[in-house]
CSV table of C-alpha atoms in Angstrom, one decimal:
chain,number,residue,atom,x,y,z
A,10,UNK,CA,0.0,0.0,0.0
A,11,UNK,CA,1.4,3.4,-0.9
A,12,UNK,CA,2.4,5.4,2.1
A,13,UNK,CA,1.0,8.9,2.7
A,14,UNK,CA,0.0,10.9,5.7
A,15,UNK,CA,-2.6,13.6,6.1
A,16,UNK,CA,-2.5,16.6,8.4
A,17,UNK,CA,-5.7,15.9,10.4
A,18,UNK,CA,-5.8,19.3,12.0
A,19,UNK,CA,-5.7,20.8,8.5
A,20,UNK,CA,-8.4,18.5,7.3
A,21,UNK,CA,-10.6,19.7,10.2
A,22,UNK,CA,-9.8,23.4,9.5
A,23,UNK,CA,-10.5,23.0,5.8
A,24,UNK,CA,-14.0,21.5,6.3
A,25,UNK,CA,-14.8,23.8,9.2
A,26,UNK,CA,-14.1,26.8,7.0
A,27,UNK,CA,-16.2,25.3,4.2
A,28,UNK,CA,-19.3,24.6,6.3
A,29,UNK,CA,-21.3,27.6,5.1
A,30,UNK,CA,-20.3,27.3,1.4
A,31,UNK,CA,-20.3,23.5,1.0
A,32,UNK,CA,-23.8,23.0,-0.3
A,33,UNK,CA,-23.3,25.5,-3.1
A,34,UNK,CA,-20.6,23.2,-4.6
A,35,UNK,CA,-21.8,19.6,-3.7
A,36,UNK,CA,-23.4,18.5,-7.0
A,37,UNK,CA,-21.0,15.6,-7.4
A,38,UNK,CA,-21.5,14.6,-3.7
A,39,UNK,CA,-25.2,14.5,-4.2
A,40,UNK,CA,-24.9,12.4,-7.4
A,41,UNK,CA,-22.6,9.9,-5.6
A,42,UNK,CA,-25.0,9.8,-2.6
A,43,UNK,CA,-27.8,8.5,-4.8
A,44,UNK,CA,-25.7,5.6,-6.1
A,45,UNK,CA,-24.6,4.9,-2.5
A,46,UNK,CA,-28.2,4.8,-1.3
A,47,UNK,CA,-28.9,2.0,-3.9
A,48,UNK,CA,-26.3,-0.1,-2.0
A,49,UNK,CA,-28.5,0.0,1.1
A,50,UNK,CA,-31.0,-2.2,-0.7
A,51,UNK,CA,-28.8,-5.2,0.0
A,52,UNK,CA,-29.7,-4.8,3.7
A,53,UNK,CA,-33.1,-6.6,4.1
A,54,UNK,CA,-33.6,-6.1,7.8
A,55,UNK,CA,-35.2,-3.1,9.6
A,56,UNK,CA,-32.2,-1.3,11.3
A,57,UNK,CA,-32.5,0.1,14.8
A,58,UNK,CA,-29.4,2.3,14.6
A,59,UNK,CA,-27.8,3.9,11.5
A,60,UNK,CA,-24.5,5.8,11.6
A,61,UNK,CA,-23.5,8.4,9.0
A,62,UNK,CA,-19.7,8.9,9.1
A,63,UNK,CA,-18.4,12.1,7.6
A,64,UNK,CA,-21.9,13.5,7.5
A,65,UNK,CA,-20.8,17.1,6.6
A,66,UNK,CA,-23.9,19.3,6.4
A,67,UNK,CA,-26.3,16.4,6.9
A,68,UNK,CA,-27.9,16.2,3.5
A,69,UNK,CA,-27.2,12.5,3.3
A,70,UNK,CA,-28.1,11.9,7.0
A,71,UNK,CA,-31.5,13.4,6.3
A,72,UNK,CA,-32.0,10.9,3.4
A,73,UNK,CA,-31.1,8.1,5.7
A,74,UNK,CA,-33.6,9.3,8.2
A,75,UNK,CA,-36.3,9.4,5.5
A,76,UNK,CA,-35.4,5.9,4.5
A,77,UNK,CA,-35.2,4.5,8.0
A,78,UNK,CA,-37.8,6.6,9.8
A,79,UNK,CA,-38.0,4.4,12.9
A,80,UNK,CA,-34.3,4.1,13.3
A,81,UNK,CA,-32.0,6.2,15.5
A,82,UNK,CA,-29.8,7.9,12.9
A,83,UNK,CA,-26.6,9.5,14.0
A,84,UNK,CA,-24.4,12.0,12.0
A,85,UNK,CA,-20.7,12.0,12.8
A,86,UNK,CA,-18.2,14.6,11.5
A,87,UNK,CA,-14.8,15.8,12.7
A,88,UNK,CA,-15.7,19.5,11.9
A,89,UNK,CA,-18.0,21.0,14.4
A,90,UNK,CA,-19.1,23.8,12.0
A,91,UNK,CA,-20.4,21.2,9.6
A,92,UNK,CA,-22.5,19.6,12.3
A,93,UNK,CA,-23.9,23.0,13.2
A,94,UNK,CA,-25.0,23.4,9.5
A,95,UNK,CA,-26.5,19.9,9.6
A,96,UNK,CA,-29.0,21.1,12.2
A,97,UNK,CA,-31.0,22.7,9.3
A,98,UNK,CA,-31.5,19.2,7.8
A,99,UNK,CA,-32.6,17.6,11.1
A,100,UNK,CA,-36.3,18.5,11.2
A,101,UNK,CA,-38.5,18.1,14.3
A,102,UNK,CA,-40.5,15.4,12.5
A,103,UNK,CA,-37.5,13.3,11.5
A,104,UNK,CA,-34.6,14.4,13.7
A,105,UNK,CA,-31.1,12.8,13.8
A,106,UNK,CA,-28.4,13.0,16.4
A,107,UNK,CA,-25.1,14.9,15.7
A,108,UNK,CA,-21.8,13.8,17.2
A,109,UNK,CA,-18.3,15.4,16.6
A,110,UNK,CA,-15.8,12.6,16.3
A,111,UNK,CA,-13.2,11.1,14.0
A,112,UNK,CA,-13.8,8.0,11.9
A,113,UNK,CA,-10.9,6.2,13.5
A,114,UNK,CA,-12.2,6.8,17.0
A,115,UNK,CA,-15.9,6.3,17.0
A,116,UNK,CA,-17.5,7.0,20.4
A,117,UNK,CA,-20.0,4.1,20.2
A,118,UNK,CA,-20.1,0.6,21.8
A,119,UNK,CA,-19.0,-2.6,20.1
A,120,UNK,CA,-21.6,-4.1,17.8
A,121,UNK,CA,-24.0,-1.2,18.2
A,122,UNK,CA,-24.8,-0.3,14.6
A,123,UNK,CA,-27.0,-2.0,12.0
A,124,UNK,CA,-25.9,0.2,9.1
A,125,UNK,CA,-22.7,2.3,8.7
A,126,UNK,CA,-22.9,4.7,5.8
A,127,UNK,CA,-20.2,7.1,4.6
A,128,UNK,CA,-20.4,9.3,1.5
A,129,UNK,CA,-17.0,10.7,0.2
A,130,UNK,CA,-15.3,10.9,3.6
A,131,UNK,CA,-12.9,8.0,3.8
A,132,UNK,CA,-10.4,9.6,1.4
A,133,UNK,CA,-9.6,12.0,4.3
A,134,UNK,CA,-8.4,9.2,6.5
A,135,UNK,CA,-4.8,7.9,6.0
A,136,UNK,CA,-4.9,5.0,8.5
A,137,UNK,CA,-7.1,2.4,6.8
A,138,UNK,CA,-6.3,-0.2,9.5
A,139,UNK,CA,-7.8,2.0,12.2
A,140,UNK,CA,-10.6,3.1,10.0
A,141,UNK,CA,-11.9,-0.3,9.0
A,142,UNK,CA,-11.1,-1.7,12.4
A,143,UNK,CA,-13.5,0.8,13.9
A,144,UNK,CA,-16.2,0.0,11.2
A,145,UNK,CA,-15.8,-3.7,12.1
A,146,UNK,CA,-16.0,-3.0,15.8
A,147,UNK,CA,-19.2,-0.9,15.8
A,148,UNK,CA,-21.1,-3.0,13.3
A,149,UNK,CA,-23.4,-5.7,14.5
A,150,UNK,CA,-22.7,-9.2,13.1
A,151,UNK,CA,-24.3,-9.1,9.7
A,152,UNK,CA,-24.6,-5.3,9.7
A,153,UNK,CA,-24.0,-3.4,6.5
A,154,UNK,CA,-21.1,-1.0,5.7
A,155,UNK,CA,-21.7,1.0,2.6
A,156,UNK,CA,-19.3,3.8,1.6
A,157,UNK,CA,-17.9,5.9,-1.3
A,158,UNK,CA,-14.4,7.4,-1.5
A,159,UNK,CA,-12.1,8.9,-4.1
A,160,UNK,CA,-9.6,6.9,-6.1
A,161,UNK,CA,-6.1,7.9,-7.4
A,162,UNK,CA,-7.3,9.3,-10.8
A,163,UNK,CA,-9.2,12.0,-9.0
A,164,UNK,CA,-8.1,15.5,-10.1
A,165,UNK,CA,-5.4,13.9,-12.4
A,166,UNK,CA,-5.6,16.9,-14.7
A,167,UNK,CA,-4.9,19.4,-11.9
A,168,UNK,CA,-2.1,17.2,-10.6
A,169,UNK,CA,-0.5,17.0,-14.1
A,170,UNK,CA,-0.8,20.8,-14.5
A,171,UNK,CA,1.1,21.3,-11.2
A,172,UNK,CA,3.6,18.6,-12.2
A,173,UNK,CA,4.5,20.6,-15.3
A,174,UNK,CA,5.5,23.5,-13.0
A,175,UNK,CA,7.4,21.9,-10.1
A,176,UNK,CA,8.0,18.7,-8.3
A,177,UNK,CA,6.2,19.6,-5.1
A,178,UNK,CA,2.9,18.1,-3.8
A,179,UNK,CA,0.0,20.4,-4.5
A,180,UNK,CA,-3.0,18.0,-4.9
A,181,UNK,CA,-4.2,15.4,-2.4
A,182,UNK,CA,-3.5,11.8,-3.1
A,183,UNK,CA,-6.0,9.0,-2.9
A,184,UNK,CA,-5.7,5.2,-2.4
A,185,UNK,CA,-6.3,2.6,-5.1
A,186,UNK,CA,-9.4,0.4,-4.9
A,187,UNK,CA,-7.2,-2.7,-4.3
A,188,UNK,CA,-5.6,-1.2,-1.3
A,189,UNK,CA,-9.0,-0.3,0.1
A,190,UNK,CA,-10.3,-3.8,-0.5
A,191,UNK,CA,-7.3,-5.4,1.1
A,192,UNK,CA,-7.7,-3.2,4.2
A,193,UNK,CA,-11.4,-4.2,4.5
A,194,UNK,CA,-10.5,-7.9,4.4
A,195,UNK,CA,-7.6,-7.5,6.8
A,196,UNK,CA,-10.0,-5.8,9.3
A,197,UNK,CA,-12.4,-8.7,9.2
A,198,UNK,CA,-15.2,-7.3,7.1
A,199,UNK,CA,-17.1,-10.0,5.2
A,200,UNK,CA,-17.7,-10.3,1.4
A,201,UNK,CA,-16.6,-6.8,0.3
A,202,UNK,CA,-17.8,-5.7,-3.1
A,203,UNK,CA,-16.1,-2.6,-4.7
A,204,UNK,CA,-16.8,-0.7,-8.0
A,205,UNK,CA,-15.2,2.2,-9.7
A,206,UNK,CA,-17.0,5.0,-11.6
A,207,UNK,CA,-15.3,8.0,-13.2
A,208,UNK,CA,-17.0,11.3,-13.5
A,209,UNK,CA,-15.8,14.2,-15.6
A,210,UNK,CA,-16.9,17.6,-14.6
A,211,UNK,CA,-16.1,20.6,-16.8
A,212,UNK,CA,-15.5,24.3,-16.0
A,213,UNK,CA,-15.2,27.5,-18.0
A,214,UNK,CA,-11.7,28.0,-16.5
A,215,UNK,CA,-9.3,26.3,-14.1
A,216,UNK,CA,-10.0,28.9,-11.4
A,217,UNK,CA,-13.6,27.7,-11.2
A,218,UNK,CA,-12.5,24.3,-10.2
A,219,UNK,CA,-10.2,25.7,-7.6
A,220,UNK,CA,-13.0,27.8,-6.2
A,221,UNK,CA,-15.2,24.7,-6.0
A,222,UNK,CA,-12.5,22.8,-4.1
A,223,UNK,CA,-12.1,25.6,-1.6
A,224,UNK,CA,-15.9,25.8,-1.2
A,225,UNK,CA,-16.1,22.1,-0.4
A,226,UNK,CA,-13.1,22.1,1.9
A,227,UNK,CA,-11.4,19.6,-0.4
A,228,UNK,CA,-8.1,21.4,-0.5
A,229,UNK,CA,-4.6,20.0,-0.1
A,230,UNK,CA,-4.0,18.5,3.3
A,231,UNK,CA,-1.1,16.1,2.8
A,232,UNK,CA,1.4,16.3,5.6
A,233,UNK,CA,4.1,16.5,3.0
A,234,UNK,CA,2.6,19.5,1.2
A,235,UNK,CA,4.6,22.7,0.8
A,236,UNK,CA,3.8,25.0,3.7
A,237,UNK,CA,4.9,28.3,2.1
A,238,UNK,CA,2.6,30.4,-0.2
A,239,UNK,CA,2.9,29.4,-3.9
A,240,UNK,CA,4.4,32.3,-5.9
A,241,UNK,CA,2.2,34.1,-8.5
A,242,UNK,CA,4.5,33.0,-11.4
A,243,UNK,CA,4.1,29.3,-10.4
A,244,UNK,CA,0.4,29.7,-10.1
A,245,UNK,CA,0.1,31.4,-13.5
A,246,UNK,CA,2.3,28.7,-15.0
A,247,UNK,CA,0.0,26.0,-13.6
A,248,UNK,CA,-3.1,27.7,-15.0
A,249,UNK,CA,-1.5,27.9,-18.4
A,250,UNK,CA,-0.6,24.2,-18.3
A,251,UNK,CA,-4.2,23.4,-17.3
A,252,UNK,CA,-5.5,25.6,-20.1
A,253,UNK,CA,-3.7,23.4,-22.6
A,254,UNK,CA,-6.0,20.5,-21.6
A,255,UNK,CA,-9.2,22.2,-22.8
A,256,UNK,CA,-11.7,19.8,-24.6
A,257,UNK,CA,-14.5,21.4,-26.7
A,258,UNK,CA,-13.8,24.7,-25.0
A,259,UNK,CA,-14.1,23.4,-21.4
A,260,UNK,CA,-11.6,22.5,-18.7
A,261,UNK,CA,-12.1,18.9,-17.6
A,262,UNK,CA,-11.7,17.5,-14.1
A,263,UNK,CA,-11.8,13.7,-13.4
A,264,UNK,CA,-13.2,12.3,-10.2
A,265,UNK,CA,-12.7,8.6,-9.7
A,266,UNK,CA,-15.2,7.3,-7.2
A,267,UNK,CA,-14.9,3.9,-5.4
A,268,UNK,CA,-18.2,2.7,-4.1
A,269,UNK,CA,-18.2,-0.4,-1.8
A,270,UNK,CA,-20.1,-2.4,0.7
A,271,UNK,CA,-19.3,-5.2,3.1
A,272,UNK,CA,-20.8,-7.0,6.2
A,273,UNK,CA,-20.0,-7.1,9.8
A,274,UNK,CA,-18.3,-10.3,10.9
A,275,UNK,CA,-20.1,-13.1,12.8
A,276,UNK,CA,-19.7,-13.3,16.6
A,277,UNK,CA,-16.3,-14.5,17.7
A,278,UNK,CA,-14.4,-13.6,14.6
A,279,UNK,CA,-11.2,-12.0,15.6
A,280,UNK,CA,-10.4,-8.4,14.5
A,281,UNK,CA,-7.1,-6.8,14.2
A,282,UNK,CA,-6.2,-3.9,16.5
A,283,UNK,CA,-4.5,-0.8,15.2
A,284,UNK,CA,-1.4,-1.3,17.3
A,285,UNK,CA,-1.1,-4.9,16.3
A,286,UNK,CA,-2.6,-8.1,17.7
A,287,UNK,CA,-6.1,-9.4,17.4
A,288,UNK,CA,-9.2,-9.6,19.7
A,289,UNK,CA,-12.3,-11.7,19.5
A,290,UNK,CA,-15.5,-11.1,21.5
A,291,UNK,CA,-18.2,-13.5,22.6
A,292,UNK,CA,-21.4,-13.2,24.5
A,293,UNK,CA,-21.4,-15.0,27.9
A,294,UNK,CA,-24.4,-17.1,26.8
A,295,UNK,CA,-22.4,-18.4,23.8
A,296,UNK,CA,-19.6,-19.9,25.9
A,297,UNK,CA,-21.1,-23.3,26.4
A,298,UNK,CA,-19.6,-25.4,29.2
A,299,UNK,CA,-18.2,-22.4,31.0
A,300,UNK,CA,-17.8,-22.8,34.7
A,301,UNK,CA,-20.4,-21.1,36.8
A,302,UNK,CA,-20.3,-20.7,40.6
C-alpha cells in the first residue's frame, strides 16, 4: 500500500471553514450519494441504529432518516461547524443526532450499529487499518457497511498541471481500490464488493475548479505539502498548463469514485487492533460449558 500521511488538523480546519459554502458546490457529492443509497437495498432487515460517518452538512443523513424513519440515525463529523449546519436538515418530524468525532475513534459501543454509511469521507483518513477496524468494531454481526471514496485518478488533470511547473505536492493523493479492498478484508469485514465510476466535470476556466475545491473544503491536506505560499508565477504557469487541456472549449476534471459495501463479521471472529494483535468477543451465553459458581 502506498504510504502517505494527512494533516488531520488541516483537514478539520478546511472543512470547518467550508461549512457555510459546502452546499453551493456539492453537486457531485449528491450524485454519488444517490448511487450509494442504492447499495443499502442489500440490507433486508429493519435497522434500529444507523451511523453516517463524515456527514458534513447532513444532506445524506436526512435521506437516511427518510429511508429509516423508525431508526436512530446519527451524524458524525470531525468538523463542528459542519454539524452546526447539519441542524438545518434535522427536522423536528425526522430528527437525527449529531456527534463530533473522528472516523478512526468512533465513540460508540462494540456491535451497536446495524448500518454504517459514509459518502465521500474515507479519502480523508490515512490509516485504513484504524478506519476499517472501527467500522468492524461498531457494526453488529451481519450489519452493513456502505461507503464511497475517491480513487487515485481524482483530479489527475490538476495534478498534471502542477507537475508541469514543479515537483512539489499540490494536490491530495487518494488510495487505489485494491488497497482499500485489502484493508477491508484484513480488518475482518465480510464479502466486500467494490466498484469504480469515473465522473468528468467541466469548467469554464481552471479557477472555477479551484473555487469549488475551496468551497467544499477539499483542498490539499497532505502532511508533505509545501507550507509556504505558492508564488504568482508558479500559479500562473499551472493555470497555463491546465488551459492546454481544454476539450471542446471546457476545462475537464476527473473524479474517480470507489463505491463499496461489506458486512459485519459473525460473533467470535477476531479483528485486528490498530497497534497490532487481534481480539475476539463472545457473549457469555455463547460460551457453552463455561464454569459457573
